[in-house]
Coordinates of C-alpha atoms in Angstrom, one line a residue:
Chain A
X1 CA 5.9 -50.3 3.8
X2 CA 5.8 -46.5 3.7
X3 CA 5.3 -44.4 0.6
X4 CA 8.4 -42.4 2.1
X5 CA 10.5 -45.2 2.1
X6 CA 9.8 -46.3 -1.5
X7 CA 12.9 -44.7 -3.1
X8 CA 15.0 -44.1 0.0
X9 CA 16.8 -40.9 0.7
X10 CA 19.1 -39.1 3.2
X11 CA 19.5 -35.7 3.3
X12 CA 21.3 -33.1 6.2
X13 CA 22.0 -29.4 6.2
X14 CA 24.4 -27.8 8.7
X15 CA 25.3 -24.4 9.7
X16 CA 28.7 -23.0 9.8
X17 CA 30.4 -19.6 10.6
X18 CA 29.0 -17.4 7.7
X19 CA 28.4 -20.7 5.5
X20 CA 26.3 -23.4 5.4
X21 CA 26.4 -27.3 4.1
X22 CA 23.7 -29.2 2.5
X23 CA 24.6 -33.1 1.5
X24 CA 22.4 -35.8 0.4
X25 CA 22.9 -39.4 -0.8
X26 CA 23.0 -40.5 -4.3
X27 CA 20.7 -43.7 -4.4
X28 CA 17.2 -44.2 -6.1
X29 CA 16.0 -47.4 -5.8
X30 CA 12.7 -49.0 -6.3
X31 CA 12.2 -50.7 -2.9
X32 CA 15.0 -53.4 -2.6
X33 CA 16.3 -52.9 -5.9
X34 CA 18.9 -49.9 -6.7
X35 CA 17.8 -48.0 -10.1
X36 CA 20.3 -44.9 -10.1
X37 CA 23.5 -44.1 -8.2
X38 CA 23.6 -40.3 -9.4
X39 CA 20.4 -39.2 -8.3
X40 CA 20.3 -35.5 -7.6
X41 CA 18.2 -34.3 -4.4
X42 CA 19.8 -31.2 -3.8
X43 CA 18.4 -28.2 -6.3
X44 CA 19.9 -24.6 -6.6
X45 CA 17.0 -22.2 -6.6
X46 CA 19.6 -19.3 -6.9
X47 CA 23.2 -18.6 -5.6
X48 CA 22.5 -18.5 -2.0
X49 CA 19.6 -20.9 -1.6
X50 CA 19.4 -24.9 -1.8
X51 CA 16.7 -26.9 -1.6
X52 CA 16.7 -30.5 -0.7
X53 CA 13.9 -33.0 -1.1
X54 CA 13.9 -36.3 0.4
X55 CA 11.2 -39.0 0.0
X56 CA 9.3 -40.0 -3.1
X57 CA 11.6 -39.2 -6.1
X58 CA 8.9 -38.4 -8.4
X59 CA 7.2 -36.0 -6.0
X60 CA 10.9 -34.5 -5.5
X61 CA 11.3 -33.6 -9.2
X62 CA 7.8 -32.6 -9.6
X63 CA 8.0 -30.0 -6.6
X64 CA 11.4 -28.6 -7.2
X65 CA 10.1 -27.8 -10.9
X66 CA 6.8 -26.2 -9.6
X67 CA 9.3 -24.2 -7.0
X68 CA 11.8 -23.1 -9.7
X69 CA 8.8 -21.7 -11.5
X70 CA 7.5 -19.9 -8.8
X71 CA 10.9 -18.5 -7.7
X72 CA 11.4 -17.3 -11.6
X73 CA 8.2 -15.4 -11.5
X74 CA 9.0 -13.9 -8.4
X75 CA 12.3 -12.8 -9.5
X76 CA 10.8 -11.3 -12.7
X77 CA 8.0 -9.4 -10.7
X78 CA 10.2 -8.2 -7.6
X79 CA 13.5 -7.9 -9.4
X80 CA 15.2 -9.6 -6.7
X81 CA 16.2 -13.3 -5.2
X82 CA 13.7 -14.6 -2.6
X83 CA 15.0 -14.7 0.8
X84 CA 15.6 -18.2 2.4
X85 CA 12.8 -17.4 5.0
X86 CA 10.2 -16.4 2.3
X87 CA 11.3 -19.2 0.3
X88 CA 10.5 -22.1 3.4
X89 CA 6.9 -20.0 3.8
X90 CA 6.1 -20.5 0.1
X91 CA 7.1 -24.2 0.4
X92 CA 5.3 -24.4 3.6
X93 CA 2.0 -22.9 1.9
X94 CA 2.4 -25.1 -1.2
X95 CA 2.8 -28.3 0.4
X96 CA -0.4 -27.5 2.8
X97 CA -2.6 -26.8 -0.3
X98 CA -2.1 -30.6 -0.9
X99 CA -3.0 -31.4 2.7
X100 CA -5.6 -34.0 1.4
X101 CA -3.3 -35.5 -1.1
X102 CA 0.1 -34.4 -0.2
X103 CA 3.2 -34.6 -2.1
X104 CA 5.7 -37.2 -0.3
X105 CA 8.5 -35.4 0.2
X106 CA 10.4 -33.6 3.3
X107 CA 12.2 -30.6 2.2
X108 CA 15.4 -29.2 3.6
X109 CA 16.0 -25.6 3.1
X110 CA 19.3 -23.9 3.4
X111 CA 20.5 -20.2 2.5
X112 CA 22.0 -17.3 3.5
X113 CA 19.8 -14.5 4.3
X114 CA 20.1 -10.8 4.9
X115 CA 23.9 -9.9 6.0
X116 CA 24.9 -13.5 4.5
X117 CA 23.3 -15.0 7.8
X118 CA 23.0 -18.8 7.3
X119 CA 19.3 -20.1 7.7
X120 CA 18.3 -23.9 7.7
X121 CA 14.8 -25.4 8.0
X122 CA 12.9 -28.4 7.2
X123 CA 9.5 -29.3 7.5
X124 CA 7.1 -32.5 7.0
X125 CA 5.2 -33.3 4.0
X126 CA 2.1 -31.1 4.9
X127 CA 4.2 -27.8 5.6
X128 CA 4.9 -28.0 9.5
X129 CA 8.4 -25.8 9.3
X130 CA 11.0 -26.6 12.0
X131 CA 13.9 -24.0 12.1
X132 CA 17.0 -24.9 13.8
X133 CA 20.2 -23.2 14.7
X134 CA 22.5 -26.1 14.2
X135 CA 21.7 -28.9 11.5
X136 CA 18.4 -30.6 10.0
X137 CA 18.1 -34.2 8.9
X138 CA 15.5 -35.6 6.4
X139 CA 14.9 -38.9 4.8
X140 CA 15.1 -42.9 5.5
X141 CA 18.4 -42.7 7.1
X142 CA 17.2 -39.6 9.6
X143 CA 17.3 -41.3 13.0
X144 CA 21.1 -42.3 12.1
X145 CA 21.6 -38.6 10.8
X146 CA 20.3 -37.0 14.1
X147 CA 22.6 -39.2 16.0
X148 CA 25.5 -38.6 14.0
X149 CA 24.9 -34.8 13.7
X150 CA 24.4 -34.4 17.3
X151 CA 27.4 -35.9 18.6
X152 CA 29.7 -34.4 15.7
X153 CA 28.5 -30.9 15.4
X154 CA 30.0 -27.8 17.0
X155 CA 29.0 -24.2 16.4
X156 CA 30.8 -21.5 14.0
X157 CA 32.8 -24.2 12.0
X158 CA 34.5 -22.7 9.2
X159 CA 33.8 -24.2 5.7
X160 CA 36.7 -26.8 5.6
X161 CA 35.7 -28.3 8.9
X162 CA 32.1 -28.1 8.2
X163 CA 33.0 -30.4 4.9
X164 CA 34.5 -32.7 6.9
X165 CA 31.9 -32.8 9.8
X166 CA 28.7 -32.9 7.5
X167 CA 30.4 -35.7 5.0
X168 CA 31.4 -37.7 7.8
X169 CA 27.8 -37.6 9.7
X170 CA 26.3 -38.4 6.3
X171 CA 28.7 -41.3 5.0
X172 CA 28.4 -43.0 8.6
X173 CA 24.6 -42.8 8.5
X174 CA 23.7 -44.1 5.3
X175 CA 26.1 -47.1 6.2
X176 CA 23.4 -48.0 8.7
X177 CA 20.3 -47.7 6.1
X178 CA 20.2 -50.1 3.3
X179 CA 17.7 -47.9 1.2
X180 CA 20.3 -44.7 1.1
X181 CA 23.9 -44.6 0.1
X182 CA 25.9 -45.1 -3.1
X183 CA 28.0 -42.1 -2.1
X184 CA 27.3 -38.6 -1.3
X185 CA 26.6 -35.1 -2.8
X186 CA 27.8 -32.1 -0.7
X187 CA 27.4 -28.3 -1.4
X188 CA 29.5 -25.9 0.5
X189 CA 28.2 -22.3 0.2
X190 CA 29.8 -19.0 1.5
X191 CA 28.9 -15.6 0.5
X192 CA 31.5 -15.8 -2.1
X193 CA 31.5 -19.2 -3.7
X194 CA 29.7 -22.6 -3.8
X195 CA 31.9 -25.9 -3.7
X196 CA 30.2 -29.1 -4.9
X197 CA 31.6 -32.5 -3.9
X198 CA 31.0 -36.1 -4.5
X199 CA 31.8 -38.3 -1.8
X200 CA 32.8 -42.0 -2.2
X201 CA 31.3 -44.2 0.3
X202 CA 30.2 -47.8 0.7
X203 CA 29.0 -48.5 -3.0
X204 CA 26.3 -50.6 -1.6
Chain B
X1 CA -28.8 -6.3 -20.7
X2 CA -29.7 -9.2 -23.1
X3 CA -31.0 -7.9 -26.5
X4 CA -29.8 -4.3 -26.0
X5 CA -27.9 -2.8 -28.7
X6 CA -25.5 -1.7 -26.0
X7 CA -24.9 -5.3 -24.7
X8 CA -21.0 -4.6 -25.3
X9 CA -18.4 -3.4 -23.0
X10 CA -18.6 0.5 -22.2
X11 CA -14.8 0.6 -22.9
X12 CA -14.8 0.1 -26.9
X13 CA -12.4 2.1 -28.9
X14 CA -13.6 5.2 -30.3
X15 CA -12.3 5.9 -34.0
X16 CA -9.5 8.5 -32.6
X17 CA -8.0 5.3 -30.6
X18 CA -9.6 6.6 -27.2
X19 CA -11.5 4.9 -24.6
X20 CA -14.1 7.6 -24.0
X21 CA -15.0 6.1 -20.6
X22 CA -11.8 6.2 -19.4
X23 CA -11.5 9.8 -20.4
X24 CA -15.0 10.5 -18.6
X25 CA -13.6 8.8 -15.6
X26 CA -10.7 11.2 -15.5
X27 CA -13.1 13.9 -15.6
X28 CA -15.0 12.6 -12.5
X29 CA -11.5 12.5 -10.8
X30 CA -10.8 16.1 -12.1
X31 CA -14.0 17.4 -10.3
X32 CA -13.2 15.6 -7.0
X33 CA -11.5 16.8 -4.0
X34 CA -8.0 17.9 -4.5
X35 CA -5.5 15.7 -2.7
X36 CA -1.6 15.6 -3.0
X37 CA 1.4 13.8 -1.8
X38 CA 5.2 14.6 -1.6
X39 CA 7.8 12.2 -1.1
X40 CA 10.8 13.5 1.2
X41 CA 14.2 11.7 1.9
X42 CA 12.7 10.3 4.9
X43 CA 9.3 9.6 4.6
X44 CA 6.3 10.4 2.4
X45 CA 3.2 12.8 3.1
X46 CA -0.3 12.6 1.6
X47 CA -3.0 15.2 2.4
X48 CA -6.5 16.0 0.9
X49 CA -9.3 18.6 1.6
X50 CA -11.9 17.1 3.5
X51 CA -15.3 19.2 2.5
X52 CA -18.2 17.9 3.8
X53 CA -21.5 18.8 2.1
X54 CA -23.1 20.2 5.4
X55 CA -22.1 21.2 8.8
X56 CA -24.5 18.9 10.1
X57 CA -22.2 16.2 9.2
X58 CA -20.2 14.2 11.9
X59 CA -16.5 15.0 10.4
X60 CA -15.1 12.6 12.7
X61 CA -16.9 9.6 11.1
X62 CA -15.4 10.5 7.6
X63 CA -12.0 9.4 6.5
X64 CA -10.5 9.6 3.3
X65 CA -7.0 8.7 4.1
X66 CA -7.0 4.7 4.5
X67 CA -4.4 2.4 5.8
X68 CA -4.0 -0.7 3.2
X69 CA -0.9 -2.4 5.4
X70 CA 1.0 -1.4 8.4
X71 CA 3.3 0.5 6.0
X72 CA 1.4 1.4 3.0
X73 CA -1.4 4.3 3.1
X74 CA -3.7 5.7 0.3
X75 CA -5.9 8.8 -0.6
X76 CA -8.0 9.2 -3.3
X77 CA -9.6 11.8 -5.6
X78 CA -13.0 10.9 -7.3
X79 CA -16.1 9.0 -6.2
X80 CA -15.7 7.8 -2.5
X81 CA -17.7 4.7 -3.0
X82 CA -15.2 3.5 -5.8
X83 CA -12.2 3.9 -3.8
X84 CA -13.6 1.9 -1.0
X85 CA -13.8 -1.2 -3.4
X86 CA -10.3 -0.9 -4.5
X87 CA -9.3 -0.5 -0.7
X88 CA -10.9 -3.3 0.0
X89 CA -9.2 -5.4 -2.9
X90 CA -5.7 -4.1 -2.3
X91 CA -5.9 -4.8 1.8
X92 CA -7.2 -8.5 0.6
X93 CA -4.1 -8.8 -2.1
X94 CA -1.7 -7.6 0.6
X95 CA -2.9 -10.1 3.1
X96 CA -2.6 -12.7 0.8
X97 CA 0.9 -12.0 0.0
X98 CA 1.9 -11.9 3.5
X99 CA -0.1 -15.2 4.0
X100 CA 2.0 -16.8 1.3
X101 CA 5.3 -15.4 1.8
X102 CA 5.3 -14.1 5.6
X103 CA 6.7 -11.1 4.4
X104 CA 5.1 -7.5 3.9
X105 CA 4.4 -6.7 0.4
X106 CA 6.6 -4.2 -1.3
X107 CA 5.0 -1.0 -2.3
X108 CA 5.6 -1.7 -6.1
X109 CA 3.8 -5.0 -6.0
X110 CA 0.8 -3.7 -4.2
X111 CA 0.4 -0.9 -6.7
X112 CA 0.8 -3.2 -9.7
X113 CA -1.9 -5.6 -8.5
X114 CA -4.5 -2.7 -7.9
X115 CA -3.5 -1.1 -11.0
X116 CA -4.5 -4.3 -12.6
X117 CA -8.1 -4.6 -10.9
X118 CA -8.5 -1.0 -12.4
X119 CA -7.4 -2.2 -15.7
X120 CA -9.6 -5.2 -15.4
X121 CA -12.7 -3.0 -15.4
X122 CA -11.8 -1.1 -18.6
X123 CA -11.7 -4.6 -20.5
X124 CA -14.6 -6.4 -19.2
X125 CA -18.5 -6.2 -20.2
X126 CA -21.1 -4.9 -18.1
X127 CA -18.8 -2.7 -15.7
X128 CA -17.5 0.8 -15.6
X129 CA -13.9 2.1 -14.8
X130 CA -13.4 3.1 -11.4
X131 CA -13.9 7.1 -10.8
X132 CA -10.9 7.5 -8.6
X133 CA -7.1 8.2 -8.9
X134 CA -5.4 6.7 -5.9
X135 CA -2.1 8.2 -4.4
X136 CA -0.4 5.4 -2.6
X137 CA 2.3 6.2 0.2
X138 CA 4.4 3.5 1.6
X139 CA 7.9 2.9 3.4
X140 CA 9.8 -0.4 2.3
X141 CA 13.2 -1.9 2.0
X142 CA 13.6 0.5 -1.1
X143 CA 12.6 3.4 1.1
X144 CA 9.6 6.1 0.9
X145 CA 7.4 5.6 -2.5
X146 CA 4.4 7.8 -3.7
X147 CA 2.6 6.2 -6.7
X148 CA -0.3 7.6 -8.4
X149 CA -2.8 5.1 -10.0
X150 CA -5.4 6.4 -12.7
X151 CA -8.7 4.9 -13.6
X152 CA -7.0 3.1 -16.8
X153 CA -4.8 1.4 -14.6
X154 CA -1.6 3.2 -15.3
X155 CA 0.7 4.0 -12.7
X156 CA 3.5 6.4 -12.1
X157 CA 6.1 6.8 -9.2
X158 CA 6.2 10.5 -8.2
X159 CA 8.5 12.9 -6.2
X160 CA 5.3 14.9 -5.6
X161 CA 1.7 14.9 -7.2
X162 CA -1.8 16.0 -6.8
X163 CA -5.1 15.3 -8.4
X164 CA -8.6 16.6 -8.8
X165 CA -9.7 20.1 -8.6
X166 CA -7.1 22.7 -9.1
X167 CA -4.4 20.2 -9.8
X168 CA -2.4 22.4 -12.2
X169 CA -2.0 24.9 -9.7
X170 CA -1.1 22.5 -7.0
X171 CA 1.3 20.8 -9.3
X172 CA 3.0 24.5 -10.1
X173 CA 3.1 25.1 -6.4
X174 CA 4.8 21.8 -5.8
X175 CA 7.2 22.1 -8.7
X176 CA 8.3 25.4 -7.3
X177 CA 8.7 24.3 -3.8
X178 CA 9.7 20.6 -3.9
X179 CA 13.4 19.8 -3.5
X180 CA 15.2 16.3 -3.7
X181 CA 16.7 16.6 -0.1
X182 CA 13.4 17.7 1.5
X183 CA 12.8 16.0 5.1
X184 CA 9.3 14.8 6.1
X185 CA 8.5 18.0 8.4
X186 CA 9.1 20.4 5.4
X187 CA 7.1 18.1 3.2
X188 CA 4.3 18.3 5.7
X189 CA 4.7 22.2 5.7
X190 CA 4.7 22.3 1.8
X191 CA 1.6 20.1 1.6
X192 CA -0.3 22.2 4.1
X193 CA 0.7 25.5 2.4
X194 CA -0.6 23.9 -1.2
X195 CA -3.9 23.1 0.1
X196 CA -4.1 26.6 1.9
X197 CA -3.2 28.2 -1.2
X198 CA -5.6 26.4 -3.3
X199 CA -9.0 26.0 -1.5
X200 CA -11.5 28.6 -0.5
X201 CA -12.7 27.5 2.4
X202 CA -16.1 28.7 4.2
X203 CA -14.0 29.8 7.0
X204 CA -10.5 28.7 7.7
X205 CA -8.3 25.8 7.0
X206 CA -8.0 23.9 10.1
X207 CA -7.6 20.4 11.6
X208 CA -11.2 19.6 10.7
X209 CA -11.4 20.0 7.0
X210 CA -8.2 18.7 5.9
X211 CA -6.6 15.3 6.3
X212 CA -3.3 14.2 6.2
X213 CA -1.2 10.8 6.4
X214 CA 2.3 10.3 6.9
X215 CA 4.8 7.6 7.0
X216 CA 8.3 7.7 7.9
X217 CA 11.5 5.5 8.6
X218 CA 9.5 3.7 11.4
X219 CA 7.5 2.0 8.4
X220 CA 4.2 2.7 10.3
X221 CA 1.4 4.8 8.3
X222 CA -0.7 6.9 10.7
X223 CA -3.5 9.7 10.0
X224 CA -2.6 12.8 11.9
X225 CA -5.4 13.7 14.4
X226 CA -7.1 17.0 14.1
X227 CA -4.8 18.2 17.1
X228 CA -1.9 17.4 15.5
X229 CA -3.1 19.0 12.3
X230 CA -3.5 22.3 14.3
X231 CA -0.1 22.0 15.6
X232 CA 1.3 22.2 11.9
X233 CA -1.1 25.0 11.0
X234 CA 0.4 26.9 13.8
X235 CA 4.0 26.3 12.7
X236 CA 2.8 27.3 9.3
X237 CA 1.6 30.6 10.4

């Protein structure tokens, strides 16, 4: 059994027209036993930057706290929010620092960059960045998610269609994975607002 | 060091509340060769006199204006070797920022970190303050910027400033000639005229005894060649 599959997770982020969506499942388990059905895997860094962390729950929480710490200091020093690309470089550097004793997490970063251009990326547990123009996935359900996203995604969706698409992709993929599920958590972010929705799927 | 009565920091407070070593450091700066900087609406220019101890010195080997990052340059007044240490540290700090964030360091951040280094040397044992003041010129997302950093570690943003010998005359001249909507070309001319007015050269002001560095909207700091300086000198005549 891999440490990345200990808690179970599913994460996906998608790019739309001047908006992005980031979604996760809500299960926290200890191998086969479900412990929580409201576990938060997506965190807001600032109004236009969201971070999802799949993998070991403990590392996800710790890494999130450390990144918030770094970002708050950056905001105080530079008197501005971090750009998503900059934040991704920071996460990558922090993960590589622990090259020989890594965080067991796979982050998904989604944000609106300069001129509110959507930016998404993922990386492995030691910081190898993977930029994408359409969607990125992570977690125990990632293989199903790749398939679902590849077939359901189309470019330049508006935020309502994007919500439908990402929700369908997430629910159908976690239903094929015993370690993730128990509903979904979807954030739709446009330049003017952030909408958070809870999905109800198969509660098993 | 050891048992000496003086094995405490050189920068201990005097009864009048001053740090005497910093005052002396400022004196060292004040007797250094004049340098100045002007922030224009579309760029920054920094300049300094390059007075060499003898005509036998190969002037092409001396460069007082240094580049810190592709979009930030620096000039100093005071002790050359001290400035080289600071330039080295600043370059490293800028590159560390770039390594972490994959982004060019903003001018204010680099100035802050350089100033912090200078301040460290006013509050540590066994060291002396740096005998230089720096003029940092850069262009980033906030536009053209000019900062002066003193041996104490304090820094200020300036529209135009001068350091070294004849600083009061230089500043008076700059105050009269500076306008907020000045363009870079005007600023370069003003810088040359200021240096020309202040300096008593053995011979004529030329591309070989002053140094000029500019940065404009292309965000690339460059030191002008002697030939380019000669062209500007001709325009000013």
